[in-house]
Amino acid sequence: MVIASAMQPIWRFMVENNTQLKEMIRSMVIDLLQGQKQEAASSQPVKQAPRGQVEPGVFDTVDDAIQAAKAAQARFEDCTLATREKVIADIRATMRPRVQELAQKTVEETGMGRVADKVLKLNLTLDKTPGVEDLVTECETGDNGMTLYELSAYGVIGAITPSTNPAETLICNTIGMLAAGNAVFFSVHPGAKHLSRLLVSELNQIIAKSIGIENLIVTLREPSIESAQEMMLHPDVSLLVVTGGPGVVKQALQSGKKVIGAGAGNPPAFVDETADIKKAAQDIVLGASLDNNILCIAEKSVVAMRQIEPQLVQEMVKVGCVLVDNQQDIQRLVDLTVLPNGTPNKQFVGKNASVILDAAHIPYNGDPRLIILRTPKDHPFAVIEMLMPILPVITVDSFDEGLNVCLLLEAGLHHTATMHSLNMERLNQMARKMKTSIFVKNGPSYAGLGFSGEGTTTFTIATPTGESTTSARCFARRRRCCLTTGFNIR
Ligand code: NAD
């Protein structure tokens, strides 16, 4: 009775204030549920993908992405080498049928290059990027026992990719970096963000299906220069691998971290009088016109001995070049494609020769692969890395003069040079003196990427930092493991 009488005012309140009561109960339930949610979230050891993440491996903040990659790498480094081999084999096989579409999407988004050429580059990447086999163990044994040198993972690598080979670099880096046991945060070029996001998310799905680990490679939904710089300074990124122009490499070198920097190039092609001129012309046109010359290794100028220059130019025209030999036309091309500050006009970077010729009102037939023109050695087209299908031809009177012009044009970038000659001594001398990461004798520049040339491929040629043609072994820390007794059986 006492209770019932004490309850009376409550019942009365309930009856009289039905709506208010309902609201009170609703807000109590919401508070309770939110409390439970927060408790559940704080008990998670690793941050889950942020709200709104619909594409695997794609995050809204640098820190969320790196934390997810770090957690994934901790699981990955406990896997066997066979597991790494499996995931790489699955990436190669699953990406193969996607190559045509990726090439198309890249050209659509970046407005640079040619679809058919990108297909070649992507297939090359899948075929010839080395995997786990690249991690070669060294061993020393003696009276004091045995010392092993093994190549082990860095952890999370911060990889910066260019707009010129966005898909190739991303796949190539993924294979090499996973082979070495790492996870990767990809800071991609904003001008290729849609394609790169799609690729990261597809690769994530392949990796998760193959070995059950998510977020081994991650990226941002909205990449920017600022987020790239934030990534460079993030404490959980152990190594920076930067593929791009001189500005970004310089920026990364200021981070205080180890940097593998793959910078700009300006590769000359030297042709002397002993060369097979027809073959030299074909090789140069093939190399220089690939993907409209946006490859850093592509021939950016031809240095030709005077006695063979007319024949060389004639042969180049026969295999698809337009020769522009009127000074006014040449000047119009310069005015169109070089900005007053001496940088290439991005509007024409990676465009088909026909687009540039149309803009300059220069007539042509068909779909020319390359525009060639005769220039002095200090012409803007010779000294600027144009990344356009425009190839200057410079005449020299001796081998020594030609070598010096090539050194001048390569400008100490240590990138790429090619030479066409049947004179062994000159081939040797030029290879030694150029000090480039890639030197191709009697072939197109892309032979140096393993395309119709021997060797593996890469799309990260570390020029300023010296690792040269990078592969899994560059993305690994060399560690020494010493056993003080036994294991010497000599
Ligand atoms: P880019 O330098 O404009 O951009 C490359 C990447 O760096 C992009 O992801 C971009 O967002 C980022 N970036 C640029 N400036 C930055 C800064 N200050 N701080 C942080 N991040 C920054 O180059 P691109 O136009 O995309 O590519 C073409 C250049 O890259 C050419 O010079 C070419 O020779 C070079 N490249 C070199 C190699 C090689 O292996 N050596 C390969 C491909 C391209």
XYZ file of C-alpha atoms and ligand atoms in Angstrom:
534
model
C 0.000 0.000 0.000
C 2.830 2.343 0.958
C 4.539 1.584 -2.348
C 1.344 1.958 -4.300
C 0.682 5.315 -2.729
C 4.249 6.391 -3.366
C 3.897 5.387 -7.042
C 0.711 7.346 -7.466
C 2.324 10.650 -8.406
C 4.502 8.819 -10.988
C 1.523 7.097 -12.575
C -0.275 10.358 -12.614
C 2.772 11.954 -14.257
C 2.973 9.118 -16.768
C -0.607 9.395 -17.726
C -0.584 13.158 -17.884
C 2.746 13.485 -19.692
C 2.769 10.510 -22.014
C 4.661 12.302 -24.783
C 7.352 13.699 -22.465
C 7.859 10.277 -20.950
C 8.292 8.617 -24.308
C 10.936 11.228 -25.186
C 12.749 10.657 -21.868
C 12.871 6.898 -22.424
C 14.015 7.327 -26.049
C 16.914 9.584 -25.058
C 17.907 7.220 -22.203
C 18.040 4.290 -24.650
C 20.083 6.316 -27.170
C 22.572 7.346 -24.438
C 22.873 3.738 -23.364
C 23.520 2.469 -26.905
C 26.036 5.216 -27.647
C 27.897 4.385 -24.457
C 28.095 0.742 -25.502
C 29.325 1.766 -28.979
C 32.065 3.958 -27.539
C 33.142 1.204 -25.174
C 33.317 -1.251 -28.078
C 35.315 1.205 -30.208
C 37.843 1.954 -27.488
C 38.457 -1.774 -26.937
C 39.585 -2.192 -30.595
C 43.390 -2.577 -30.747
C 43.586 -0.996 -34.240
C 41.467 1.763 -35.719
C 39.017 0.375 -38.207
C 38.525 1.991 -41.573
C 36.862 5.339 -40.980
C 33.162 5.858 -41.539
C 32.435 6.277 -45.210
C 35.181 3.898 -46.410
C 33.619 1.861 -49.154
C 36.707 0.993 -51.163
C 39.116 -1.435 -49.478
C 42.430 0.228 -48.616
C 41.127 3.751 -49.230
C 41.099 6.086 -46.205
C 40.218 9.664 -45.338
C 43.257 10.527 -43.221
C 46.962 9.782 -43.485
C 47.116 8.500 -39.928
C 44.168 6.099 -40.261
C 45.669 4.687 -43.456
C 49.137 4.240 -41.959
C 47.808 2.653 -38.758
C 45.810 0.166 -40.812
C 48.885 -0.616 -42.954
C 51.021 -1.021 -39.839
C 48.601 -3.546 -38.350
C 48.448 -5.425 -41.659
C 52.243 -5.526 -41.947
C 52.557 -6.952 -38.429
C 50.482 -9.913 -39.610
C 52.232 -10.135 -42.976
C 55.728 -10.352 -41.518
C 54.721 -13.519 -39.680
C 53.723 -15.179 -42.962
C 55.962 -17.572 -44.865
C 57.906 -16.667 -47.993
C 55.573 -19.036 -49.852
C 52.678 -16.802 -48.764
C 54.411 -13.763 -50.255
C 55.053 -15.711 -53.463
C 51.402 -16.715 -53.596
C 50.060 -13.200 -53.185
C 52.395 -11.870 -55.884
C 51.434 -14.680 -58.272
C 47.762 -13.886 -57.611
C 48.335 -10.173 -58.302
C 50.037 -10.966 -61.615
C 47.305 -13.383 -62.709
C 44.301 -11.347 -61.572
C 45.515 -8.021 -62.925
C 46.333 -9.434 -66.373
C 42.765 -9.274 -67.762
C 42.389 -5.772 -66.282
C 45.267 -4.256 -68.243
C 43.283 -2.870 -71.189
C 40.723 -1.158 -68.954
C 43.395 0.266 -66.651
C 45.252 1.673 -69.662
C 42.070 3.269 -70.965
C 41.141 4.750 -67.595
C 44.666 6.168 -67.153
C 44.586 7.956 -70.501
C 41.056 9.241 -69.805
C 41.960 10.629 -66.390
C 45.465 11.993 -66.987
C 44.964 12.999 -70.633
C 48.485 11.670 -71.323
C 49.922 8.836 -73.370
C 48.487 6.170 -75.653
C 46.261 3.292 -74.563
C 48.081 0.638 -76.648
C 51.460 1.732 -75.256
C 50.166 1.688 -71.697
C 48.956 -1.872 -72.273
C 52.539 -2.826 -73.229
C 53.938 -1.113 -70.149
C 51.397 -2.753 -67.833
C 52.033 -6.217 -69.259
C 55.765 -5.613 -68.883
C 55.185 -4.668 -65.235
C 53.213 -7.835 -64.540
C 55.691 -10.054 -66.424
C 59.046 -8.751 -65.328
C 58.840 -7.050 -61.930
C 60.917 -9.314 -59.674
C 59.334 -10.874 -56.596
C 60.659 -12.778 -53.583
C 63.454 -14.371 -55.659
C 65.112 -10.957 -55.721
C 65.946 -11.199 -51.992
C 69.295 -12.955 -52.194
C 70.812 -14.206 -48.946
C 74.533 -13.871 -48.320
C 76.461 -16.062 -45.915
C 79.984 -16.170 -44.495
C 81.388 -19.152 -42.610
C 84.747 -19.711 -40.893
C 86.430 -20.893 -37.701
C 84.226 -18.579 -35.672
C 80.950 -19.910 -36.996
C 78.506 -18.445 -39.485
C 77.099 -15.026 -40.320
C 73.978 -14.599 -42.418
C 72.962 -11.419 -44.219
C 69.260 -11.358 -44.906
C 67.001 -8.810 -46.523
C 64.054 -8.146 -44.246
C 61.080 -5.810 -44.237
C 61.259 -2.126 -43.346
C 57.634 -2.021 -42.145
C 55.375 0.567 -43.743
C 56.843 2.195 -46.858
C 55.604 5.581 -48.046
C 55.561 5.393 -51.843
C 54.913 8.463 -54.000
C 53.755 7.792 -57.549
C 53.780 10.008 -60.657
C 51.038 11.019 -63.053
C 53.032 9.736 -66.031
C 53.049 5.997 -65.172
C 50.506 5.873 -62.333
C 49.265 2.298 -62.748
C 52.613 0.789 -63.770
C 54.446 2.358 -60.811
C 51.737 1.376 -58.348
C 51.681 -2.271 -59.450
C 55.472 -2.480 -59.785
C 56.021 -0.979 -56.316
C 53.319 -3.207 -54.814
C 54.998 -6.371 -56.125
C 58.504 -5.355 -55.057
C 57.512 -3.947 -51.683
C 55.268 -6.876 -50.710
C 57.988 -9.299 -51.879
C 60.244 -7.717 -49.261
C 57.538 -8.136 -46.570
C 56.372 -4.532 -46.302
C 53.033 -2.749 -46.285
C 52.724 0.380 -48.452
C 51.034 3.746 -48.113
C 50.647 5.099 -51.647
C 50.681 8.849 -51.978
C 49.421 9.152 -55.516
C 49.363 12.055 -57.938
C 46.086 14.009 -57.529
C 45.790 14.014 -61.322
C 45.539 10.219 -61.314
C 43.580 9.773 -58.086
C 40.540 7.939 -59.449
C 42.558 5.353 -61.313
C 44.997 4.937 -58.390
C 42.169 4.535 -55.867
C 40.515 1.938 -58.041
C 43.794 0.093 -58.365
C 44.586 0.177 -54.637
C 41.125 -1.086 -53.870
C 41.310 -3.881 -56.479
C 44.772 -4.927 -55.305
C 43.456 -4.969 -51.740
C 40.684 -7.323 -52.727
C 43.140 -9.614 -54.508
C 45.475 -9.637 -51.499
C 42.654 -10.226 -49.012
C 41.268 -13.081 -51.105
C 44.728 -14.576 -51.571
C 46.120 -14.450 -48.021
C 43.358 -13.006 -45.842
C 45.102 -9.742 -44.910
C 43.433 -6.388 -45.553
C 45.098 -2.985 -45.904
C 48.584 -4.170 -46.857
C 48.450 -1.377 -49.379
C 46.543 1.797 -48.609
C 45.905 5.221 -50.035
C 43.838 8.346 -49.480
C 40.470 9.169 -50.950
C 41.647 12.735 -51.660
C 45.419 12.826 -52.171
C 47.241 16.168 -52.107
C 50.731 17.625 -51.898
C 50.017 18.401 -48.217
C 49.027 14.820 -47.406
C 52.144 13.555 -49.200
C 54.220 15.793 -46.966
C 52.323 14.628 -43.865
C 53.076 11.034 -44.861
C 56.773 11.860 -45.323
C 56.982 12.961 -41.671
C 54.786 10.218 -40.169
C 56.679 8.327 -37.439
C 55.362 4.931 -38.590
C 56.723 5.274 -42.130
C 60.179 3.729 -42.235
C 61.243 4.310 -45.833
C 60.208 6.774 -48.544
C 60.233 5.658 -52.166
C 59.610 8.669 -54.353
C 58.961 8.451 -58.092
C 58.512 11.892 -59.604
C 60.166 15.130 -60.622
C 63.038 16.941 -58.875
C 60.765 18.945 -56.518
C 59.219 15.993 -54.732
C 62.523 14.132 -54.424
C 64.097 17.231 -52.858
C 61.149 17.551 -50.484
C 61.453 13.904 -49.396
C 65.185 14.249 -48.790
C 64.377 16.898 -46.166
C 62.298 14.415 -44.151
C 65.242 12.954 -42.269
C 64.140 9.435 -43.309
C 65.856 7.068 -45.691
C 64.735 8.019 -49.197
C 64.901 6.123 -52.449
C 64.457 8.959 -54.909
C 63.615 8.346 -58.565
C 63.881 11.699 -60.281
C 63.752 13.357 -63.675
C 65.854 12.419 -66.692
C 66.839 13.881 -70.052
C 68.263 10.937 -72.010
C 70.282 11.650 -75.164
C 70.671 9.107 -77.994
C 74.068 9.289 -79.699
C 74.426 7.935 -83.255
C 77.884 7.731 -84.787
C 78.934 7.082 -88.365
C 79.601 3.359 -87.760
C 76.020 2.600 -86.672
C 73.423 0.631 -88.618
C 71.548 3.857 -89.432
C 68.244 2.276 -90.457
C 68.078 0.241 -87.250
C 69.223 3.215 -85.147
C 66.412 5.338 -86.621
C 63.824 2.644 -85.916
C 65.072 2.045 -82.366
C 65.118 5.739 -81.512
C 61.610 6.308 -82.880
C 60.272 3.268 -81.023
C 61.842 4.377 -77.738
C 61.128 8.096 -77.987
C 57.525 7.729 -79.104
C 56.463 5.134 -76.522
C 53.514 6.560 -74.601
C 54.177 9.937 -76.265
C 57.584 10.262 -74.599
C 56.327 10.548 -71.001
C 58.697 7.864 -69.767
C 61.658 9.285 -67.866
C 63.944 6.854 -69.734
C 62.679 7.781 -73.230
C 65.097 9.429 -75.687
C 64.708 13.195 -75.316
C 67.263 14.222 -77.964
C 69.360 12.736 -80.765
C 73.019 13.624 -81.144
C 74.148 12.611 -84.634
C 77.493 12.693 -86.431
C 77.358 15.089 -89.359
C 78.098 12.513 -92.089
C 75.127 10.273 -91.203
C 72.633 12.893 -89.966
C 70.721 13.364 -93.263
C 70.280 9.598 -93.685
C 69.258 9.194 -90.051
C 66.613 11.922 -90.321
C 65.337 10.442 -93.593
C 65.002 6.988 -91.996
C 63.205 8.467 -88.993
C 60.677 10.115 -91.297
C 60.159 6.764 -93.051
C 59.144 5.141 -89.743
C 56.536 7.668 -88.713
C 58.135 11.005 -87.807
C 57.105 14.439 -89.066
C 60.156 16.585 -89.826
C 59.526 20.244 -89.001
C 62.307 22.142 -90.761
C 60.914 25.654 -91.041
C 62.267 28.024 -88.345
C 58.919 29.798 -87.955
C 57.138 26.500 -87.360
C 59.795 25.476 -84.852
C 59.390 28.776 -83.002
C 55.599 28.328 -82.976
C 56.097 24.902 -81.414
C 58.360 26.427 -78.760
C 55.881 29.219 -78.018
C 53.103 26.678 -77.620
C 54.843 24.049 -75.544
C 57.367 25.923 -73.380
C 56.095 28.359 -70.749
C 57.912 31.673 -70.145
C 59.399 30.224 -66.924
C 61.115 27.502 -68.968
C 58.887 24.601 -67.931
C 56.835 22.436 -70.312
C 53.267 23.547 -70.923
C 51.271 20.795 -69.169
C 48.515 21.197 -71.743
C 50.754 19.367 -74.222
C 52.624 16.938 -71.953
C 52.031 13.369 -73.136
C 49.739 14.441 -75.991
C 49.785 12.833 -79.423
C 52.031 14.539 -81.986
C 48.916 15.309 -84.031
C 47.442 17.395 -81.178
C 50.614 19.497 -80.961
C 50.869 19.868 -84.756
C 47.208 20.887 -85.000
C 47.679 23.526 -82.315
C 50.720 24.872 -84.191
C 48.872 24.737 -87.563
C 51.555 22.483 -89.066
C 50.256 20.043 -91.719
C 50.901 16.279 -91.437
C 49.565 12.957 -92.673
C 47.981 10.189 -90.613
C 48.843 9.762 -86.941
C 52.561 10.576 -86.632
C 54.381 9.039 -83.663
C 56.943 11.804 -83.299
C 57.865 15.357 -84.342
C 61.561 15.780 -85.190
C 63.434 19.011 -85.782
C 67.048 20.178 -86.086
C 68.232 22.363 -83.204
C 71.428 23.590 -81.554
C 72.488 21.866 -78.329
C 71.208 24.680 -76.085
C 67.707 24.783 -77.608
C 64.777 24.543 -75.106
C 63.651 21.236 -76.692
C 67.120 19.803 -76.059
C 67.697 20.975 -72.498
C 64.169 20.789 -70.977
C 62.606 17.447 -70.034
C 59.590 18.069 -72.275
C 57.752 14.715 -71.903
C 56.188 15.300 -75.341
C 56.648 13.531 -78.698
C 59.053 16.234 -79.873
C 62.627 15.111 -80.543
C 65.434 17.555 -81.391
C 68.334 16.350 -83.560
C 71.714 17.957 -82.850
C 74.666 17.590 -85.234
C 78.251 17.054 -84.064
C 81.560 16.664 -85.907
C 83.394 14.114 -83.755
C 82.860 11.402 -81.180
C 84.413 13.568 -78.465
C 82.125 16.466 -79.283
C 79.108 14.122 -79.320
C 80.013 12.645 -75.946
C 80.377 16.115 -74.444
C 77.006 17.214 -75.834
C 75.402 14.072 -74.370
C 76.986 14.785 -70.980
C 75.715 18.363 -71.157
C 72.159 17.309 -72.033
C 72.014 14.508 -69.455
C 73.087 17.179 -66.969
C 74.433 14.805 -64.316
C 71.001 13.348 -63.609
C 72.506 9.814 -63.710
C 69.380 8.619 -65.476
C 69.518 7.126 -68.984
C 71.491 7.401 -72.229
C 71.646 5.329 -75.401
C 74.235 4.917 -78.141
C 74.112 3.471 -81.639
C 77.532 2.459 -82.907
C 79.509 -0.572 -84.015
C 82.698 0.817 -82.509
C 83.266 -1.185 -79.321
C 85.734 1.227 -77.840
C 83.382 4.179 -78.227
C 80.454 2.179 -76.807
C 82.582 1.342 -73.787
C 83.864 4.845 -73.352
C 80.447 6.435 -73.524
C 78.943 3.859 -71.128
C 81.679 4.662 -68.597
C 81.633 8.440 -68.973
C 77.869 8.972 -68.935
C 77.552 7.386 -65.452
C 73.841 6.862 -66.062
C 71.672 4.318 -64.195
C 70.648 2.854 -67.561
C 72.818 2.758 -70.677
C 71.472 1.050 -73.802
C 73.718 0.050 -76.693
C 72.127 -0.362 -80.126
C 68.531 -0.564 -78.980
C 65.522 1.539 -77.970
C 65.717 3.120 -74.514
C 63.023 0.787 -73.202
C 65.388 -2.167 -73.666
C 66.881 -0.804 -70.445
C 63.562 -1.575 -68.724
C 63.736 -5.193 -69.881
C 61.318 -4.589 -72.771
C 62.915 -6.349 -75.763
C 66.115 -6.224 -73.687
C 67.473 -8.644 -71.095
C 66.741 -8.179 -67.430
C 63.903 -7.386 -65.076
C 61.740 -4.273 -65.134
C 61.054 -1.345 -62.858
C 59.218 1.960 -63.048
C 61.230 3.474 -60.210
C 64.752 4.286 -61.354
C 66.443 5.803 -58.345
C 68.789 8.339 -59.870
C 69.708 10.983 -57.247
C 69.952 8.448 -54.406
C 71.817 5.847 -56.458
C 69.835 2.590 -56.124
C 69.271 2.774 -59.883
C 66.806 0.188 -61.269
C 64.988 -0.674 -58.037
C 63.518 -4.043 -57.059
C 62.466 -5.937 -53.910
C 66.011 -6.006 -52.523
C 66.076 -2.175 -52.417
C 62.908 -2.168 -50.329
C 64.483 -4.349 -47.645
C 66.743 -3.751 -44.685
C 69.988 -5.776 -44.820
C 70.382 -7.448 -41.457
C 73.215 -9.506 -40.078
C 72.643 -12.623 -37.997
C 75.676 -14.242 -36.409
C 76.032 -17.756 -34.927
C 79.303 -18.068 -33.009
C 79.752 -21.815 -33.023
C 79.629 -24.427 -35.761
C 77.972 -24.482 -39.141
C 81.352 -24.194 -40.881
C 81.645 -27.496 -42.711
C 84.653 -26.718 -44.888
P 55.568 15.340 -60.111
O 56.907 15.571 -59.488
O 54.734 16.489 -60.457
O 54.678 14.424 -59.124
C 55.144 13.189 -58.636
C 54.479 12.895 -57.303
O 54.998 13.763 -56.309
C 52.973 13.095 -57.282
O 52.379 12.080 -56.503
C 52.810 14.464 -56.638
O 51.580 14.585 -55.999
C 53.959 14.468 -55.649
N 54.517 15.777 -55.329
C 54.904 16.725 -56.224
N 55.462 17.773 -55.565
C 55.440 17.472 -54.250
C 55.867 18.135 -53.064
N 56.451 19.323 -53.086
N 55.668 17.515 -51.865
C 55.094 16.295 -51.808
N 54.671 15.617 -52.899
C 54.834 16.194 -54.095
O 55.862 14.408 -61.375
P 54.880 13.871 -62.509
O 54.552 14.955 -63.448
O 53.780 13.109 -61.899
O 55.869 12.838 -63.196
C 56.821 13.215 -64.135
C 58.190 13.407 -63.522
O 58.581 12.254 -62.786
C 59.229 13.577 -64.609
O 60.204 14.482 -64.173
C 59.797 12.172 -64.762
O 61.098 12.126 -65.283
C 59.777 11.712 -63.320
N 59.733 10.253 -63.245
C 60.854 9.616 -62.860
C 60.851 8.237 -62.800
C 62.078 7.479 -62.396
O 61.973 6.278 -62.251
N 63.218 8.108 -62.222
C 59.701 7.520 -63.133
C 58.564 8.227 -63.511
C 58.577 9.603 -63.554
